[in-house]
Amino acid sequence: MTVALFVPCYIDQFFPQVAVATLELLESLGLDVVFPDGQTCCGQPMANTGCNSDTAPVARRFVELFTGYDAVICPSGSCTAMVRHHYAEYFADDDPAFTSVRDRTFELCEYIHDVHGGRIPDVCFPHRVSVHQSCHGLRELGLGSQSERMVQRPDKVAAVLNQVQGIELMPLTRVDECCGFGGTFAVNEADVSAAMGRDRIADHSGSGSEVIVSADMSCLMHLQGILRRQQNRLQVMHVSEVLVGRELETAPLAAAQRS
Amino acid sequence: MNESTVKSSVTATTDSRRAIMDRLRGQVIDSNPIPPIDTSSLTQFDDPLAVFQQNLQAVGGESHLVDRPEQVAEILLGIDVFSSAEQICSLVPDAVNGNVDASAVDDPHEFAPLDWTIAQGQFAVAENGAIWIDGATLPHRVLIFIAQYLAIVVSRSQIVSNMHQAYQQIGNIESPFGVFVSGPSKTADIEQSLVLGAHGCRKLQVFLLP
Amino acid sequence: MKLPIVDHPTAAKPFVTNEDRSHWHDDALWFVRVKRDRQASSVPEWEYLRERASAIKTHTIANLGDYLEQFERNATARGATVHWAADAEEHNAIVLKILRQHGTQRIVKSKSMLTEECGLNPYLENNGIEVVDTDLGERIVQLREETPSHIVLPAIHIKKEEVGQTFHTHLGTDAGASDPQYLTEAARNHLRNKFLAGEVGITGVNFGIAETGGFVVCTNEGNADLGVSLPKVHIACMGIEKMIPSLADLSVFTRLLARSATGQPVTTYTSHFHGPKDDNSELHIVLVDNGRTRLRGNDTFRPAMHCIRCGACMNTCPVYRRSGGHSYRATVPGPIGSVLSPSRDAKSYKSLPYACSLCGSCSDVCPVKIPLHHQLLAWRGELVGNGLLPLSKRVAMKTASFLFQRPGLYRTAGSMGRTALRVLPHFVTHNRFNTWTKARELPKPPRESFRQWYIANRGNPQRRDSVNGNATTHANTRSNGDAS
C-alpha cells in the first residue's frame, strides 16, 4: 500500500510534531508513505467563509496533487470532511480524479479502523485522557456515535486509543459539544467562541483528565490557546502523538495557577 | 388605519389567493409520492396498559384500574379536592353523579366556577399517555379546560400502542373538535421549573375500566 | 444612514460576556436538549420517523398549491372561513377586519410565531384593541415589553427573580417572591379573568390537514383551548408551510414535535379543530404567504420550509445557548432563524449565517431533517456572491487562496509568520486588535515547518513532474520517487 500523507496547512506551520507522529505511525503500520510536495491547504477557510470562487482553484489543485495514491491520509477530521463532503461543488460528478481522491481520502483513525484492520503497534501512555470529538470528524465523517442521532456507530478514535497500554479514557458530561473553534468563527465570534472553549475545558478538567486528545489539531489549537491564557496545566495532544508513544509534556506552569 | 384601507386590504384577499396560487403553480417542483408507512418498523407494546400507566405517570397524571363504574366515585371521594368540590360536571353519569347539567347551559362562561369535569375518553395511547376525547361527547368543549380538576374514564381494552394506530382508530373526523389529553395542564416557562396547573386542570385522574 | 443591520457578535457580547447569565441560560437549554435525547432514544424508530417527516414535507411543499386548495375546500365545507394574506400587512388587516365586524375590544391569543412575524400585537394595540398573550412565557415578555427570545420557551432568558419583579409590578404578587409555583398560580388567576373577558380567541396553527380541512394546535398549558372555547369567534393564523396531507401524516409529526421541543412524549393538549364550535360561532383561518412562496422557489433553502417550529435547533446550538435569543434580532432566532432571516433581508441579517461554528448538531436534532448547517454555509456563499461580505474578510480569503495556490510563496509567508511570532514581543502579537488573542494565546511557533523537518529527516518530498500531469503515471513515478 502506498499512501500519501496530507498535512493540513496549520499543522505544517504550527504543529509539525503532529505530522511527524502521523508519518511515524503510518510507517510503523508497514505502509509506504509519500509526502507529495507542493501541498498547502484543502481550502476549508475560504469555503467556510462562503468564498467559493477562492476555494475552487485550491480544491482543484488538491485533487491534482493527490490523484493516484491508494489512500490519502490526513491527521484532521475537518480537512478530510472538506474533501469528502464539500468538494463536490467544484468538480463534475463523474470526474474520475475527483471521485477517486474523494473516496480514498481518510482521517487517520478512520483509516486505521476501517482500512487497516484496526490494530496499532504496542505503545504505552499511562495517563488519564479525555477525548475531544471534533464536530466534523463526528458528524460529517461519522467517527463515533453522536448524542443527537439515535444510531450506534463504532467510536473509531476510542477504538484505536483503547489499545494503548495504561491509558484511561475519562468520561465527559457533554460528550460531543463543539469546542467553539469553527475556523474563522473563532475570530468572527470571538466572545462566543472563547466561552464555548472555556466550557469544553471545564468539562475536560472536571473529568480528572490530564490531557485532551483529539483527531483534530485545529480544535486543540483553540483549546490550547485558552488553556495557556488560563495558565491551566491540562495539556492537549493529537491522537497520533499518543499512538506513537510521545511523552506527556510535564506541567510547565506553576501548579497554583491551575484553574 | 381607517375603514377604507381595511376594506381595500380585505377585498385584496381574493387577489392574494390568486397571486399565491400563481406563485405556487408557476414553480413546478418534482416530487415523489409519500410511500405507505412501514408498520413493521413501528414499536408495538406487548403490554400497552402498563406502558400507558407508566407514561401517564411521567406526564403528571394518575391512573386507577377499576372494574366497575361505581368505583370511580368511591376513589374520587377519597380525594380531598373532590370531596370538598362544589361544582361537578359529570359526562359519565354511570360513574359519577355531577351537580352541573352542562347541556342546560348556553354560555360557556358560566362554567368559570367549575371544580371538576368527569369526561369520557374514547381510547388511550400507550406511547405518550394521551387519551382521545371526541368533542361530540362534550356539550361544551371548554369543560375539559376550565375545570380546576379533570377526571377521564376510558376502557383499558381501548389502548393503542402509538399515534399511527391512534389516527387509524379515529378514522374520519366528524366532530368539529377533538383533543388528545396527556396529563394535567402544565408549564415550565419560569426557569424550566415544571409547574402543574397552568391554565387548565391542576390534576388529571384517569380511570381505566375493563 | 441608519440601516438596521444586525451584527451578531456585537449583539451577543453583553449576554455572552455576562458569564453567570450565559452559563445559566446554557444550562437551562441543555437540560431541555438532554430531555429531548431521552425521549428520542425511547423511540426505536426515531430515525425512521425523521426520514418520513422529511419526505412528507418535501412532498407537501412541492405540491403545496394542490394541498392548499384541498384544505380550503374541506375547511370551507366544514363551515370555516378561509382568508388568504400575501404578506404581514394583509394578514393584520384581515384579522382587524374580523375583529371590527364583531366590535371586539379585547382578544386572547395563544402562542403563534406567525403573528409575531407579522407584528400583529402592536398593530392591534395601535388600533385600540387589548391583546393578551396567554402563554405564560409570552405573557411574561409581554408585560416586560420584550419579545420572545425562543420560539417554544419565550421567557427562557428571564430569571425567576425578574419574573417575580414583573409580576409584583403588574399582578401585585408579593415583593421579592420568586417561587415558580407561586408565580404561575398568580398568572393563572390573572389570566383566568382575561380568558373570561376575551371576545375573540386567536391561535396559531401547528399543522393544517388538507384531507380533513382541519388543523391542530398543540399546547401544554391549555391556553389555546381555553382562549377559543369561551368566545364565539376563533381566528387561526397559519403560515402556508404548515400544511400536511393527511391524518396518517399527522401521526408522524405528533410523535416528533413535543419530543424534539421539550422532551415530552406529546404535548399535554393536541387539539383538532374542524369547523366552528356551533351554529352561533365562527372559525376563521388566515393563510399567510409573507415570503414563503419566494423561499419555496429556492432549491437550496426550500427545505427550511419543513420547519415545524420545535426549537430543538436552538436548544442544541452552542452559539444560541451562550448568546441568547435576542442577539439574533429576529422573530425566529437560532439556526433556523439564521437561515430564514436572510431570506427576508440578506443585507440586514448578513451576520447571522456566520453566527455558527458549523458544528452540525442542529441538522441532526432537527426532526424534519433540515440540513441547517449546510444551509448556513450555503448562505455564506450567497452573501459573498452578493458582495455582502466585508471587504477585509474578502481580501483575506483572496490572499489565502492566492498563497495556497503557490506553495513557494505559502512556505515563505509561513516561515516569516512563524519567525515574527517567535521574535516579536508578546504585547505586539497579543493586543486588542488581534481577535484571536483576546481570550487565547497564539500557538508557540516552531522553528521549522513539517516540510522542513521532512527534508532534513526523509529527504526531498515527492515531486510531481507537473501538478497538471497525467494522473495515471503517478503509480510509477511514485515508486521511483525521491521520498526515502
mmCIF file of C-alpha atoms in Angstrom, chain A residues 5-236:
data_model
loop_
_atom_site.group_PDB
_atom_site.id
_atom_site.type_symbol
_atom_site.label_atom_id
_atom_site.label_comp_id
_atom_site.label_asym_id
_atom_site.label_seq_id
_atom_site.Cartn_x
_atom_site.Cartn_y
_atom_site.Cartn_z
ATOM 1 C CA LEU A 5 0.304 11.959 3.696
ATOM 2 C CA PHE A 6 -1.748 15.119 3.596
ATOM 3 C CA VAL A 7 -0.566 17.594 6.208
ATOM 4 C CA PRO A 8 -3.028 20.456 6.718
ATOM 5 C CA CYS A 9 -1.500 23.919 6.452
ATOM 6 C CA TYR A 10 -1.762 24.851 10.142
ATOM 7 C CA ILE A 11 -0.207 21.535 11.190
ATOM 8 C CA ASP A 12 2.637 22.050 8.727
ATOM 9 C CA GLN A 13 3.299 25.513 10.075
ATOM 10 C CA PHE A 14 2.438 25.337 13.767
ATOM 11 C CA PHE A 15 2.307 21.683 14.807
ATOM 12 C CA PRO A 16 4.936 19.831 12.741
ATOM 13 C CA GLN A 17 5.324 17.324 15.584
ATOM 14 C CA VAL A 18 1.792 16.094 14.810
ATOM 15 C CA ALA A 19 2.677 15.436 11.189
ATOM 16 C CA VAL A 20 5.891 13.704 12.267
ATOM 17 C CA ALA A 21 3.939 11.469 14.644
ATOM 18 C CA THR A 22 1.406 10.704 11.924
ATOM 19 C CA LEU A 23 4.147 9.822 9.479
ATOM 20 C CA GLU A 24 5.894 7.576 12.004
ATOM 21 C CA LEU A 25 2.644 5.875 12.912
ATOM 22 C CA LEU A 26 1.800 5.134 9.294
ATOM 23 C CA GLU A 27 5.319 3.860 8.656
ATOM 24 C CA SER A 28 5.081 1.626 11.721
ATOM 25 C CA LEU A 29 1.949 0.105 10.202
ATOM 26 C CA GLY A 30 4.119 -1.042 7.292
ATOM 27 C CA LEU A 31 2.775 1.440 4.806
ATOM 28 C CA ASP A 32 4.778 3.035 2.061
ATOM 29 C CA VAL A 33 4.154 6.696 2.894
ATOM 30 C CA VAL A 34 4.902 9.500 0.494
ATOM 31 C CA PHE A 35 4.645 13.202 1.204
ATOM 32 C CA PRO A 36 3.640 14.874 -2.038
ATOM 33 C CA ASP A 37 5.428 18.158 -2.417
ATOM 34 C CA GLY A 38 3.606 21.368 -3.107
ATOM 35 C CA GLN A 39 0.671 20.646 -0.812
ATOM 36 C CA THR A 40 -0.767 23.584 1.082
ATOM 37 C CA CYS A 41 -4.386 23.620 2.213
ATOM 38 C CA CYS A 42 -7.670 21.869 1.449
ATOM 39 C CA GLY A 43 -9.437 25.214 1.026
ATOM 40 C CA GLN A 44 -11.664 24.972 4.053
ATOM 41 C CA PRO A 45 -11.063 28.501 5.422
ATOM 42 C CA MET A 46 -12.293 30.031 2.190
ATOM 43 C CA ALA A 47 -15.148 27.556 1.766
ATOM 44 C CA ASN A 48 -16.403 28.113 5.305
ATOM 45 C CA THR A 49 -16.427 31.844 4.718
ATOM 46 C CA GLY A 50 -18.509 31.332 1.601
ATOM 47 C CA CYS A 51 -15.729 32.379 -0.780
ATOM 48 C CA ASN A 52 -16.385 29.574 -3.209
ATOM 49 C CA SER A 53 -14.542 31.124 -6.133
ATOM 50 C CA ASP A 54 -11.449 31.338 -3.942
ATOM 51 C CA THR A 55 -11.902 27.741 -2.846
ATOM 52 C CA ALA A 56 -12.287 26.225 -6.297
ATOM 53 C CA PRO A 57 -8.656 26.557 -7.531
ATOM 54 C CA VAL A 58 -7.343 25.316 -4.181
ATOM 55 C CA ALA A 59 -9.642 22.284 -4.307
ATOM 56 C CA ARG A 60 -8.705 21.503 -7.903
ATOM 57 C CA ARG A 61 -5.050 21.795 -7.027
ATOM 58 C CA PHE A 62 -5.538 19.400 -4.126
ATOM 59 C CA VAL A 63 -7.133 16.767 -6.333
ATOM 60 C CA GLU A 64 -4.420 17.072 -8.974
ATOM 61 C CA LEU A 65 -1.747 16.700 -6.334
ATOM 62 C CA PHE A 66 -3.252 13.714 -4.555
ATOM 63 C CA THR A 67 -4.506 11.711 -7.523
ATOM 64 C CA GLY A 68 -3.229 8.203 -7.972
ATOM 65 C CA TYR A 69 -2.434 7.002 -4.452
ATOM 66 C CA ASP A 70 -4.011 4.019 -2.754
ATOM 67 C CA ALA A 71 -5.078 6.336 0.010
ATOM 68 C CA VAL A 72 -4.642 9.909 1.154
ATOM 69 C CA ILE A 73 -4.338 10.080 4.928
ATOM 70 C CA CYS A 74 -4.833 13.224 6.917
ATOM 71 C CA PRO A 75 -4.416 13.846 10.656
ATOM 72 C CA SER A 76 -7.557 16.023 10.676
ATOM 73 C CA GLY A 77 -11.208 15.075 10.571
ATOM 74 C CA SER A 78 -12.191 18.528 9.468
ATOM 75 C CA CYS A 79 -9.923 18.685 6.415
ATOM 76 C CA THR A 80 -10.917 15.138 5.468
ATOM 77 C CA ALA A 81 -14.595 16.107 5.695
ATOM 78 C CA MET A 82 -13.886 19.085 3.457
ATOM 79 C CA VAL A 83 -12.555 16.818 0.728
ATOM 80 C CA ARG A 84 -15.172 14.131 1.152
ATOM 81 C CA HIS A 85 -18.309 16.191 1.615
ATOM 82 C CA HIS A 86 -17.661 19.683 0.318
ATOM 83 C CA TYR A 87 -15.554 19.258 -2.802
ATOM 84 C CA ALA A 88 -18.428 18.117 -4.978
ATOM 85 C CA GLU A 89 -19.434 21.606 -5.994
ATOM 86 C CA TYR A 90 -16.029 22.261 -7.537
ATOM 87 C CA PHE A 91 -15.984 19.181 -9.776
ATOM 88 C CA ALA A 92 -18.152 17.375 -12.259
ATOM 89 C CA ASP A 93 -19.979 14.471 -10.588
ATOM 90 C CA ASP A 94 -18.243 11.945 -12.783
ATOM 91 C CA ASP A 95 -14.772 13.487 -12.748
ATOM 92 C CA PRO A 96 -12.729 10.337 -12.077
ATOM 93 C CA ALA A 97 -9.805 12.177 -10.490
ATOM 94 C CA PHE A 98 -12.161 13.864 -8.048
ATOM 95 C CA THR A 99 -14.225 10.802 -7.134
ATOM 96 C CA SER A 100 -11.090 8.718 -6.715
ATOM 97 C CA VAL A 101 -9.436 11.241 -4.401
ATOM 98 C CA ARG A 102 -12.697 11.800 -2.526
ATOM 99 C CA ASP A 103 -13.223 8.096 -1.922
ATOM 100 C CA ARG A 104 -9.622 7.457 -0.902
ATOM 101 C CA THR A 105 -9.086 10.332 1.492
ATOM 102 C CA PHE A 106 -9.249 9.223 5.122
ATOM 103 C CA GLU A 107 -8.841 10.683 8.531
ATOM 104 C CA LEU A 108 -6.011 8.906 10.373
ATOM 105 C CA CYS A 109 -8.035 6.920 12.945
ATOM 106 C CA GLU A 110 -10.672 6.165 10.377
ATOM 107 C CA TYR A 111 -8.019 4.739 8.056
ATOM 108 C CA ILE A 112 -6.580 2.558 10.805
ATOM 109 C CA HIS A 113 -10.017 1.396 11.916
ATOM 110 C CA ASP A 114 -11.724 0.888 8.570
ATOM 111 C CA VAL A 115 -8.949 0.085 6.128
ATOM 112 C CA HIS A 116 -6.013 -1.193 8.095
ATOM 113 C CA GLY A 117 -7.723 -3.716 10.354
ATOM 114 C CA GLY A 118 -7.824 -1.526 13.406
ATOM 115 C CA ARG A 119 -4.613 -2.695 15.080
ATOM 116 C CA ILE A 120 -1.761 -0.438 16.106
ATOM 117 C CA PRO A 121 1.739 -1.362 17.307
ATOM 118 C CA ASP A 122 2.237 -1.763 21.058
ATOM 119 C CA VAL A 123 2.569 1.510 22.838
ATOM 120 C CA CYS A 124 2.183 2.796 26.357
ATOM 121 C CA PHE A 125 0.675 6.065 27.596
ATOM 122 C CA PRO A 126 -0.042 5.755 31.307
ATOM 123 C CA HIS A 127 -2.306 8.774 31.654
ATOM 124 C CA ARG A 128 -5.872 9.854 32.184
ATOM 125 C CA VAL A 129 -7.107 11.045 28.804
ATOM 126 C CA SER A 130 -10.309 12.755 27.730
ATOM 127 C CA VAL A 131 -11.203 12.607 24.064
ATOM 128 C CA HIS A 132 -12.424 15.687 22.244
ATOM 129 C CA GLN A 133 -14.560 14.641 19.284
ATOM 130 C CA SER A 134 -14.322 17.238 16.582
ATOM 131 C CA CYS A 135 -17.676 18.141 15.065
ATOM 132 C CA HIS A 136 -16.643 17.428 11.513
ATOM 133 C CA GLY A 137 -14.962 14.182 12.480
ATOM 134 C CA LEU A 138 -18.023 13.105 14.407
ATOM 135 C CA ARG A 139 -20.983 14.427 12.448
ATOM 136 C CA GLU A 140 -19.603 14.586 8.920
ATOM 137 C CA LEU A 141 -17.233 11.597 8.913
ATOM 138 C CA GLY A 142 -19.123 9.538 11.487
ATOM 139 C CA LEU A 143 -16.047 8.689 13.574
ATOM 140 C CA GLY A 144 -18.275 7.804 16.528
ATOM 141 C CA SER A 145 -21.846 7.740 17.822
ATOM 142 C CA GLN A 146 -23.331 11.178 18.305
ATOM 143 C CA SER A 147 -25.691 12.242 21.020
ATOM 144 C CA GLU A 148 -28.190 13.736 18.554
ATOM 145 C CA ARG A 149 -28.764 10.704 16.391
ATOM 146 C CA MET A 150 -30.355 7.517 17.593
ATOM 147 C CA VAL A 151 -27.987 5.214 15.744
ATOM 148 C CA GLN A 152 -24.988 3.405 17.147
ATOM 149 C CA ARG A 153 -21.693 3.675 15.345
ATOM 150 C CA PRO A 154 -18.268 2.419 16.391
ATOM 151 C CA ASP A 155 -16.142 5.057 18.071
ATOM 152 C CA LYS A 156 -13.103 4.875 15.857
ATOM 153 C CA VAL A 157 -10.890 7.243 17.826
ATOM 154 C CA ALA A 158 -11.584 5.465 21.115
ATOM 155 C CA ALA A 159 -11.214 2.062 19.451
ATOM 156 C CA VAL A 160 -7.678 2.952 18.448
ATOM 157 C CA LEU A 161 -6.808 4.722 21.710
ATOM 158 C CA ASN A 162 -8.129 1.841 23.803
ATOM 159 C CA GLN A 163 -5.299 -0.336 22.521
ATOM 160 C CA VAL A 164 -2.745 1.909 24.196
ATOM 161 C CA GLN A 165 -1.391 0.360 27.382
ATOM 162 C CA GLY A 166 -2.002 2.255 30.567
ATOM 163 C CA ILE A 167 -4.393 4.740 29.037
ATOM 164 C CA GLU A 168 -7.519 5.640 30.945
ATOM 165 C CA LEU A 169 -10.317 7.346 28.980
ATOM 166 C CA MET A 170 -12.233 9.749 31.187
ATOM 167 C CA PRO A 171 -15.969 10.359 30.655
ATOM 168 C CA LEU A 172 -17.247 13.831 29.815
ATOM 169 C CA THR A 173 -20.581 15.380 30.762
ATOM 170 C CA ARG A 174 -21.312 16.695 27.278
ATOM 171 C CA VAL A 175 -19.715 14.060 25.132
ATOM 172 C CA ASP A 176 -19.759 15.826 21.819
ATOM 173 C CA GLU A 177 -20.348 19.529 22.232
ATOM 174 C CA CYS A 178 -18.492 21.864 19.900
ATOM 175 C CA CYS A 179 -15.329 23.462 21.317
ATOM 176 C CA GLY A 180 -16.055 26.735 19.561
ATOM 177 C CA PHE A 181 -13.163 26.775 17.120
ATOM 178 C CA GLY A 182 -15.072 26.641 13.848
ATOM 179 C CA GLY A 183 -12.315 28.141 11.693
ATOM 180 C CA THR A 184 -12.980 31.798 11.026
ATOM 181 C CA PHE A 185 -15.792 31.573 13.589
ATOM 182 C CA ALA A 186 -13.074 31.751 16.254
ATOM 183 C CA VAL A 187 -12.278 35.307 15.224
ATOM 184 C CA ASN A 188 -15.663 36.394 13.808
ATOM 185 C CA GLU A 189 -17.449 35.466 17.012
ATOM 186 C CA ALA A 190 -14.506 35.676 19.367
ATOM 187 C CA ASP A 191 -16.534 36.077 22.564
ATOM 188 C CA VAL A 192 -18.905 33.194 21.903
ATOM 189 C CA SER A 193 -16.064 31.035 20.620
ATOM 190 C CA ALA A 194 -13.975 31.637 23.723
ATOM 191 C CA ALA A 195 -16.943 30.982 26.010
ATOM 192 C CA MET A 196 -17.546 27.674 24.234
ATOM 193 C CA GLY A 197 -13.885 26.786 24.558
ATOM 194 C CA ARG A 198 -13.775 27.573 28.267
ATOM 195 C CA ASP A 199 -16.853 25.420 28.824
ATOM 196 C CA ARG A 200 -15.310 22.492 26.995
ATOM 197 C CA ILE A 201 -12.153 22.852 29.055
ATOM 198 C CA ALA A 202 -14.159 22.894 32.272
ATOM 199 C CA ASP A 203 -15.803 19.615 31.238
ATOM 200 C CA HIS A 204 -12.442 18.006 30.397
ATOM 201 C CA SER A 205 -10.853 19.338 33.601
ATOM 202 C CA GLY A 206 -13.781 18.116 35.639
ATOM 203 C CA SER A 207 -13.331 14.599 34.299
ATOM 204 C CA GLY A 208 -9.960 14.309 36.015
ATOM 205 C CA SER A 209 -8.197 14.175 32.676
ATOM 206 C CA GLU A 210 -4.516 15.082 32.333
ATOM 207 C CA VAL A 211 -4.644 15.610 28.606
ATOM 208 C CA ILE A 212 -7.248 16.364 25.966
ATOM 209 C CA VAL A 213 -6.684 14.140 22.953
ATOM 210 C CA SER A 214 -8.324 14.753 19.611
ATOM 211 C CA ALA A 215 -8.108 13.734 15.998
ATOM 212 C CA ASP A 216 -8.354 17.410 15.091
ATOM 213 C CA MET A 217 -5.468 19.697 15.899
ATOM 214 C CA SER A 218 -7.439 22.804 14.950
ATOM 215 C CA CYS A 219 -9.824 22.334 17.887
ATOM 216 C CA LEU A 220 -6.812 21.665 20.078
ATOM 217 C CA MET A 221 -5.046 24.817 18.886
ATOM 218 C CA HIS A 222 -8.026 26.823 20.086
ATOM 219 C CA LEU A 223 -8.333 24.925 23.368
ATOM 220 C CA GLN A 224 -4.590 25.104 23.967
ATOM 221 C CA GLY A 225 -4.666 28.851 23.417
ATOM 222 C CA ILE A 226 -7.320 29.189 26.112
ATOM 223 C CA LEU A 227 -5.575 26.746 28.462
ATOM 224 C CA ARG A 228 -2.390 28.765 28.230
ATOM 225 C CA ARG A 229 -4.239 32.001 28.813
ATOM 226 C CA GLN A 230 -5.821 30.400 31.866
ATOM 227 C CA GLN A 231 -2.427 29.028 32.908
ATOM 228 C CA ASN A 232 -4.209 25.721 33.134
ATOM 229 C CA ARG A 233 -1.958 22.651 33.368
ATOM 230 C CA LEU A 234 -4.301 20.463 31.371
ATOM 231 C CA GLN A 235 -2.441 19.503 28.185
ATOM 232 C CA VAL A 236 -3.548 18.817 24.635
#
